[in-house]
């Protein structure tokens, strides 16, 4: 494991090793030396700031990138007024891209004040050639650009960048490589995301993720277990297993393993208390998985099951590979087998060709499934995806109107569902001091609802029973069991 490596023992006069992760350990040692020299020359430690745009996958990648910077001696900061700023970008919808360009303008003004500042960009948006062209032409102050497939090389790339005076760009189209045993700096001490697979093979017709994250690759179960065991030793009680479609985990391994089997292996890890996972594609959610969830003591009663649309015709155009009826039957089965399960979803409004009737089918599924919560998105055209060139793109005003109607319904049903546990006493993992009221702490129920209740920072990271006194729509006000 990484924590057994002593970077100061690495001989920097030798040639860099060819094999990974040894090569990266070499570059981390080199980076550490450069950081030390620079901070001595400046008379203060070098600071760095990583901003994450996008999903849990990106958030986990940022923890790995942060781990490398921390090992190298950078002081982690939340402020972009730092010596190194790295944006880990997202491109799933156009507004994600716009946000990054907006922020870049601000970085350019900071760099004028601090010319030694290093500006680096990575993540999904950088896998798009048009974006990189634009950055090379119009954002010359950027120092380093890399993508999603080579984040493990960050130390090496940063050394190259610090030693050169030109923009360093390193982008790979795809990879079949998974590099294990690199450091990471977790955002929370008590919970962590764990990648179980990378990439996506589903090619939903609206979605850019398969193009920017490459083909599906599963990590070996033993590597996943080893990582979780180390996390548990380090104080983690909850893990979130991450993949674009966890239900197809393990199919392409030399010795295939199903996702349900992986869950059973993870369940056996002593000291681990809660298991979550994200995301489940409805097309291949197996009965085996339902059985394993039902009998598990650790898997949280929460399933994120993206619907995208309730219309079978639109689902077909989206290449989702299930019908409205199949989705409803699956949701019904889940509710029957696990009545206390929270089901959440993602829905897109305004996919090309969506008629009012199609939209009514979506509303119908929402009323029938009664989601505990739903993320609703306005369709965003992604260049290069099949949907971008489909006819009958829906006019903005029509989409906006549908979006508002959907949101109103989603809020109604999820309020109703949230009420289900009022008056019960349930285990809560305490995550933080409440942002508004320092006398309260904020924790999470197994079903993913937030609970605020009186308590202090000594409770953070603990799982405790909380009486759910009052439902406030999408969250609870509670009381510690002993104060009830
Ligand atoms: N792999 C996950 C989702 C990844 S993207 C899954 O299959 O569920 C997260 C969500 O973004 C998707 O579920 C979808 O609802 C939304 N999304 C993806 N592409 C989009 C687009 N072009 N426009 C609007 N929403 C989109
Ligand atoms: Fe995108 Fe579909 Fe893959 Fe999810 S499953 S990442 S929506 S292509
Ligand atoms: Fe965005 Fe990439 Fe995630 S495009 S949603 S950060 S996989």
PDB file of C-alpha atoms in Angstrom, residues 205-206 307-318 346-366 376-380 387 390-407:
ATOM      1  CA  UNK A 205     -27.951   8.698 -26.927  1.00  0.00           C
ATOM      2  CA  UNK A 206     -27.939  12.012 -25.003  1.00  0.00           C
ATOM      3  CA  UNK A 307     -35.617   6.786 -15.052  1.00  0.00           C
ATOM      4  CA  UNK A 308     -34.644   9.501 -17.587  1.00  0.00           C
ATOM      5  CA  UNK A 309     -38.089   9.350 -19.234  1.00  0.00           C
ATOM      6  CA  UNK A 310     -41.393   7.585 -18.606  1.00  0.00           C
ATOM      7  CA  UNK A 311     -42.204   7.244 -22.290  1.00  0.00           C
ATOM      8  CA  UNK A 312     -41.273   3.954 -23.930  1.00  0.00           C
ATOM      9  CA  UNK A 313     -40.850   5.714 -27.285  1.00  0.00           C
ATOM     10  CA  UNK A 314     -38.422   8.263 -25.812  1.00  0.00           C
ATOM     11  CA  UNK A 315     -36.598   5.579 -23.818  1.00  0.00           C
ATOM     12  CA  UNK A 316     -36.012   3.761 -27.081  1.00  0.00           C
ATOM     13  CA  UNK A 317     -34.580   6.891 -28.707  1.00  0.00           C
ATOM     14  CA  UNK A 318     -32.456   7.373 -25.587  1.00  0.00           C
ATOM     15  CA  UNK A 346     -32.724  11.246 -12.523  1.00  0.00           C
ATOM     16  CA  UNK A 347     -35.137  12.585 -15.131  1.00  0.00           C
ATOM     17  CA  UNK A 348     -34.441  14.502 -18.335  1.00  0.00           C
ATOM     18  CA  UNK A 349     -37.053  16.869 -19.752  1.00  0.00           C
ATOM     19  CA  UNK A 350     -37.132  17.992 -23.369  1.00  0.00           C
ATOM     20  CA  UNK A 351     -35.260  15.156 -25.093  1.00  0.00           C
ATOM     21  CA  UNK A 352     -35.577  15.627 -28.899  1.00  0.00           C
ATOM     22  CA  UNK A 353     -39.025  14.614 -30.132  1.00  0.00           C
ATOM     23  CA  UNK A 354     -40.589  14.566 -26.642  1.00  0.00           C
ATOM     24  CA  UNK A 355     -44.318  15.342 -27.026  1.00  0.00           C
ATOM     25  CA  UNK A 356     -46.777  16.412 -24.340  1.00  0.00           C
ATOM     26  CA  UNK A 357     -48.029  12.796 -24.298  1.00  0.00           C
ATOM     27  CA  UNK A 358     -44.490  11.492 -23.730  1.00  0.00           C
ATOM     28  CA  UNK A 359     -44.092  13.980 -20.922  1.00  0.00           C
ATOM     29  CA  UNK A 360     -47.380  12.856 -19.357  1.00  0.00           C
ATOM     30  CA  UNK A 361     -45.932   9.316 -19.243  1.00  0.00           C
ATOM     31  CA  UNK A 362     -43.014  10.667 -17.219  1.00  0.00           C
ATOM     32  CA  UNK A 363     -45.415  12.361 -14.783  1.00  0.00           C
ATOM     33  CA  UNK A 364     -47.333   9.093 -14.574  1.00  0.00           C
ATOM     34  CA  UNK A 365     -44.220   7.125 -13.560  1.00  0.00           C
ATOM     35  CA  UNK A 366     -43.331   9.744 -10.933  1.00  0.00           C
ATOM     36  CA  UNK A 376     -34.539  16.792 -12.789  1.00  0.00           C
ATOM     37  CA  UNK A 377     -32.542  18.059 -15.737  1.00  0.00           C
ATOM     38  CA  UNK A 378     -33.302  20.053 -18.843  1.00  0.00           C
ATOM     39  CA  UNK A 379     -31.956  18.182 -21.862  1.00  0.00           C
ATOM     40  CA  UNK A 380     -28.646  19.651 -22.942  1.00  0.00           C
ATOM     41  CA  UNK A 387     -29.233  12.887 -29.825  1.00  0.00           C
ATOM     42  CA  UNK A 390     -31.925  14.221 -33.869  1.00  0.00           C
ATOM     43  CA  UNK A 391     -34.848  16.115 -35.351  1.00  0.00           C
ATOM     44  CA  UNK A 392     -37.539  17.931 -33.381  1.00  0.00           C
ATOM     45  CA  UNK A 393     -35.449  19.488 -30.676  1.00  0.00           C
ATOM     46  CA  UNK A 394     -38.036  20.839 -28.224  1.00  0.00           C
ATOM     47  CA  UNK A 395     -38.379  24.653 -27.988  1.00  0.00           C
ATOM     48  CA  UNK A 396     -37.008  26.237 -24.795  1.00  0.00           C
ATOM     49  CA  UNK A 397     -40.319  27.665 -23.543  1.00  0.00           C
ATOM     50  CA  UNK A 398     -42.034  24.276 -23.856  1.00  0.00           C
ATOM     51  CA  UNK A 399     -39.190  22.546 -21.991  1.00  0.00           C
ATOM     52  CA  UNK A 400     -39.214  25.166 -19.235  1.00  0.00           C
ATOM     53  CA  UNK A 401     -42.944  24.736 -18.728  1.00  0.00           C
ATOM     54  CA  UNK A 402     -42.628  20.939 -18.548  1.00  0.00           C
ATOM     55  CA  UNK A 403     -39.687  21.204 -16.215  1.00  0.00           C
ATOM     56  CA  UNK A 404     -41.682  23.363 -13.776  1.00  0.00           C
ATOM     57  CA  UNK A 405     -44.632  20.976 -13.837  1.00  0.00           C
ATOM     58  CA  UNK A 406     -42.354  17.995 -13.224  1.00  0.00           C
ATOM     59  CA  UNK A 407     -40.577  19.741 -10.377  1.00  0.00           C
TER      60      UNK A 407
END
